mmCIF file of C-alpha atoms in Angstrom:
data_model
loop_
_atom_site.group_PDB
_atom_site.id
_atom_site.type_symbol
_atom_site.label_atom_id
_atom_site.label_comp_id
_atom_site.label_asym_id
_atom_site.label_seq_id
_atom_site.Cartn_x
_atom_site.Cartn_y
_atom_site.Cartn_z
ATOM 1 C CA MET A 1 120.881 81.351 88.755
ATOM 2 C CA THR A 2 120.769 79.628 85.371
ATOM 3 C CA ASP A 3 117.082 78.726 85.382
ATOM 4 C CA LEU A 4 115.945 82.358 85.554
ATOM 5 C CA THR A 5 116.312 85.102 82.970
ATOM 6 C CA PHE A 6 115.133 88.685 82.850
ATOM 7 C CA ARG A 7 113.663 90.917 80.215
ATOM 8 C CA PHE A 8 112.204 94.376 80.110
ATOM 9 C CA ALA A 9 108.465 94.469 79.563
ATOM 10 C CA GLU A 10 106.949 95.373 76.223
ATOM 11 C CA ARG A 11 103.505 96.733 75.407
ATOM 12 C CA LYS A 12 102.207 93.202 74.910
ATOM 13 C CA ASP A 13 102.944 92.544 78.614
ATOM 14 C CA ILE A 14 100.518 95.173 79.927
ATOM 15 C CA PRO A 15 97.806 92.645 80.934
ATOM 16 C CA LEU A 16 100.434 90.604 82.797
ATOM 17 C CA ILE A 17 101.788 93.688 84.555
ATOM 18 C CA LEU A 18 98.297 94.651 85.698
ATOM 19 C CA ARG A 19 97.669 91.094 86.895
ATOM 20 C CA PHE A 20 100.880 91.134 88.952
ATOM 21 C CA ILE A 21 99.990 94.563 90.396
ATOM 22 C CA LYS A 22 96.567 93.299 91.467
ATOM 23 C CA GLU A 23 97.969 90.095 92.960
ATOM 24 C CA LEU A 24 100.499 92.086 94.979
ATOM 25 C CA ALA A 25 97.801 94.528 96.121
ATOM 26 C CA ASP A 26 95.609 91.608 97.163
ATOM 27 C CA TYR A 27 98.470 90.152 99.235
ATOM 28 C CA GLU A 28 98.918 93.557 100.890
ATOM 29 C CA GLY A 29 95.174 93.868 101.580
ATOM 30 C CA LEU A 30 94.987 96.874 99.257
ATOM 31 C CA LEU A 31 93.261 95.476 96.169
ATOM 32 C CA SER A 32 90.364 97.918 96.539
ATOM 33 C CA GLU A 33 92.834 100.788 96.069
ATOM 34 C CA VAL A 34 94.023 99.660 92.631
ATOM 35 C CA VAL A 35 92.553 101.972 90.009
ATOM 36 C CA ALA A 36 95.189 101.293 87.347
ATOM 37 C CA THR A 37 93.927 100.002 84.028
ATOM 38 C CA GLU A 38 95.730 98.624 81.013
ATOM 39 C CA GLU A 39 95.235 101.976 79.287
ATOM 40 C CA ILE A 40 96.701 103.924 82.213
ATOM 41 C CA LEU A 41 99.712 101.598 82.401
ATOM 42 C CA GLU A 42 100.311 101.879 78.667
ATOM 43 C CA THR A 43 100.258 105.668 78.861
ATOM 44 C CA TRP A 44 102.555 106.051 81.863
ATOM 45 C CA ILE A 45 104.974 103.145 81.310
ATOM 46 C CA PHE A 46 105.288 103.101 77.533
ATOM 47 C CA ASP A 47 104.067 106.424 76.109
ATOM 48 C CA LYS A 48 105.387 108.770 78.801
ATOM 49 C CA GLU A 49 108.205 106.391 79.855
ATOM 50 C CA LYS A 50 107.813 107.254 83.552
ATOM 51 C CA ALA A 51 108.489 103.726 84.820
ATOM 52 C CA GLU A 52 110.070 100.493 83.680
ATOM 53 C CA VAL A 53 109.173 96.880 84.322
ATOM 54 C CA LEU A 54 111.628 94.044 84.612
ATOM 55 C CA LEU A 55 110.127 90.574 84.227
ATOM 56 C CA ALA A 56 111.609 87.408 85.714
ATOM 57 C CA VAL A 57 111.206 84.423 83.384
ATOM 58 C CA ASP A 58 111.736 80.819 84.454
ATOM 59 C CA LYS A 59 113.320 78.098 82.317
ATOM 60 C CA SER A 60 109.928 77.106 80.884
ATOM 61 C CA GLY A 61 109.442 80.644 79.545
ATOM 62 C CA GLU A 62 106.804 81.608 82.126
ATOM 63 C CA GLU A 63 106.925 85.096 83.614
ATOM 64 C CA ILE A 64 107.015 84.366 87.350
ATOM 65 C CA GLY A 65 107.524 87.832 88.786
ATOM 66 C CA PHE A 66 108.156 91.485 88.113
ATOM 67 C CA ALA A 67 109.768 94.622 89.413
ATOM 68 C CA LEU A 68 108.344 98.026 88.525
ATOM 69 C CA PHE A 69 110.788 100.871 89.075
ATOM 70 C CA PHE A 70 111.694 104.402 88.069
ATOM 71 C CA HIS A 71 114.468 106.882 88.698
ATOM 72 C CA ASN A 72 114.400 109.491 91.416
ATOM 73 C CA PHE A 73 117.141 111.977 92.263
ATOM 74 C CA SER A 74 119.269 112.560 95.338
ATOM 75 C CA THR A 75 120.428 116.138 95.752
ATOM 76 C CA PHE A 76 122.897 114.970 98.427
ATOM 77 C CA LEU A 77 124.509 112.453 96.078
ATOM 78 C CA GLY A 78 124.027 114.618 92.997
ATOM 79 C CA ARG A 79 122.832 111.661 90.956
ATOM 80 C CA ALA A 80 119.821 109.531 90.186
ATOM 81 C CA GLY A 81 118.657 106.624 92.271
ATOM 82 C CA LEU A 82 116.571 103.619 91.381
ATOM 83 C CA TYR A 83 113.222 103.585 93.194
ATOM 84 C CA LEU A 84 111.536 100.201 93.359
ATOM 85 C CA GLU A 85 107.764 100.658 93.455
ATOM 86 C CA ASP A 86 106.732 96.999 93.336
ATOM 87 C CA LEU A 87 108.415 93.620 93.395
ATOM 88 C CA TYR A 88 106.354 90.458 93.174
ATOM 89 C CA VAL A 89 107.046 86.769 92.686
ATOM 90 C CA LEU A 90 104.173 84.334 92.157
ATOM 91 C CA PRO A 91 103.478 82.425 95.396
ATOM 92 C CA GLU A 92 104.245 79.027 93.860
ATOM 93 C CA HIS A 93 107.706 80.257 92.857
ATOM 94 C CA ARG A 94 108.745 81.733 96.194
ATOM 95 C CA GLY A 95 111.509 80.193 98.243
ATOM 96 C CA LYS A 96 113.614 79.390 95.170
ATOM 97 C CA GLY A 97 115.856 82.438 95.284
ATOM 98 C CA TYR A 98 113.958 84.239 92.520
ATOM 99 C CA GLY A 99 113.215 87.331 94.629
ATOM 100 C CA LYS A 100 116.889 87.674 95.483
ATOM 101 C CA ALA A 101 117.835 87.159 91.835
ATOM 102 C CA LEU A 102 115.368 89.880 90.814
ATOM 103 C CA PHE A 103 116.856 92.249 93.400
ATOM 104 C CA ARG A 104 120.356 91.370 92.192
ATOM 105 C CA ARG A 105 119.351 92.197 88.609
ATOM 106 C CA LEU A 106 117.845 95.527 89.727
ATOM 107 C CA ALA A 107 121.043 96.345 91.611
ATOM 108 C CA THR A 108 122.975 95.596 88.426
ATOM 109 C CA VAL A 109 120.720 97.976 86.470
ATOM 110 C CA ALA A 110 121.272 100.665 89.122
ATOM 111 C CA VAL A 111 125.055 100.237 89.046
ATOM 112 C CA GLU A 112 125.192 100.128 85.235
ATOM 113 C CA ARG A 113 123.223 103.383 85.083
ATOM 114 C CA GLY A 114 125.444 105.077 87.662
ATOM 115 C CA CYS A 115 122.725 105.346 90.302
ATOM 116 C CA GLY A 116 123.819 106.289 93.798
ATOM 117 C CA ARG A 117 121.286 104.118 95.604
ATOM 118 C CA MET A 118 118.264 101.878 95.436
ATOM 119 C CA GLU A 119 115.207 102.587 97.582
ATOM 120 C CA TRP A 120 111.733 101.198 98.267
ATOM 121 C CA TRP A 121 109.015 101.179 100.888
ATOM 122 C CA CYS A 122 107.763 98.198 102.849
ATOM 123 C CA LEU A 123 104.631 97.855 104.943
ATOM 124 C CA ASP A 124 105.456 97.655 108.660
ATOM 125 C CA TRP A 125 103.551 94.392 109.133
ATOM 126 C CA ASN A 126 105.314 92.578 106.289
ATOM 127 C CA THR A 127 107.897 90.803 108.443
ATOM 128 C CA PRO A 128 108.855 88.194 105.797
ATOM 129 C CA SER A 129 109.822 90.965 103.373
ATOM 130 C CA ILE A 130 111.573 92.991 106.071
ATOM 131 C CA GLY A 131 113.687 89.973 106.981
ATOM 132 C CA PHE A 132 114.452 89.381 103.312
ATOM 133 C CA TYR A 133 115.534 93.006 102.771
ATOM 134 C CA LYS A 134 117.748 93.008 105.849
ATOM 135 C CA ALA A 135 119.388 89.777 104.671
ATOM 136 C CA LEU A 136 120.277 91.620 101.449
ATOM 137 C CA GLY A 137 122.027 94.295 103.498
ATOM 138 C CA ALA A 138 119.259 96.911 103.239
ATOM 139 C CA GLN A 139 118.774 99.375 106.079
ATOM 140 C CA ALA A 140 115.432 100.696 107.296
ATOM 141 C CA MET A 141 115.210 104.479 107.186
ATOM 142 C CA GLU A 142 113.492 104.668 110.555
ATOM 143 C CA GLU A 143 114.247 108.342 111.102
ATOM 144 C CA TRP A 144 112.164 109.300 108.053
ATOM 145 C CA THR A 145 108.375 109.490 107.782
ATOM 146 C CA VAL A 146 106.644 109.181 104.431
ATOM 147 C CA TYR A 147 104.048 111.831 103.594
ATOM 148 C CA ARG A 148 101.594 111.737 100.744
ATOM 149 C CA LEU A 149 99.161 114.060 99.021
ATOM 150 C CA THR A 150 96.593 112.335 96.850
ATOM 151 C CA GLY A 151 93.051 112.726 95.569
ATOM 152 C CA LYS A 152 91.117 115.706 96.876
ATOM 153 C CA ALA A 153 93.964 116.955 99.082
ATOM 154 C CA LEU A 154 96.294 117.064 96.068
ATOM 155 C CA ASP A 155 93.656 118.754 93.896
ATOM 156 C CA ASP A 156 92.837 121.276 96.634
ATOM 157 C CA LEU A 157 96.474 122.264 97.088
ATOM 158 C CA ALA A 158 97.031 122.565 93.350
ATOM 159 C CA THR A 159 94.048 124.883 92.949
ATOM 160 C CA SER A 160 94.429 126.968 96.104
#
C-alpha cells in the first residue's frame, strides 16, 4: 500500500496516542475506564519502555491510526511474542485496507524480532473485528479464559 507509511511514536506524539486510546475506548463503550494521562503514558511507554506505538500515516502526513504493543513470553515456544494491546484506525479511514496494512506491519515487526507469535484480545460482541481477524488467518483461543486482578483485589493480594 503506497499511500500509507508507518513510524514509531515519539514523545511528541503522546497527546495523539492518548486521543486514539480514548476514541477506541469510546467505541468499545469503555471510555469511563480510561485513567491514562499523558504523564502516565510518557512514563510507561518512553521512560520505562514497557510498550511501543506504531503510527499509520497517510499520504497527506496525517496519523490515521495506531497500534500499541509490547512483548510477552511463551515458555512453550521458548521465545518472545508480540502482544497487541490496541489497534485503532480513525472511522473516516476505515474500509481502505489500512487496518490490514497495520496488522501486516506488526507481523513484520514480530518476524524481524524473532517472535514466535502475535496475540491480542477482542470483545465478544465486536463481530466486525472478529470477522477481520479471521480473514487474516487468526484463530480464536476459545479454550482459554482470561483472568484479571486489578485495583483493590490486586492490592489486597499483594499485601496479604
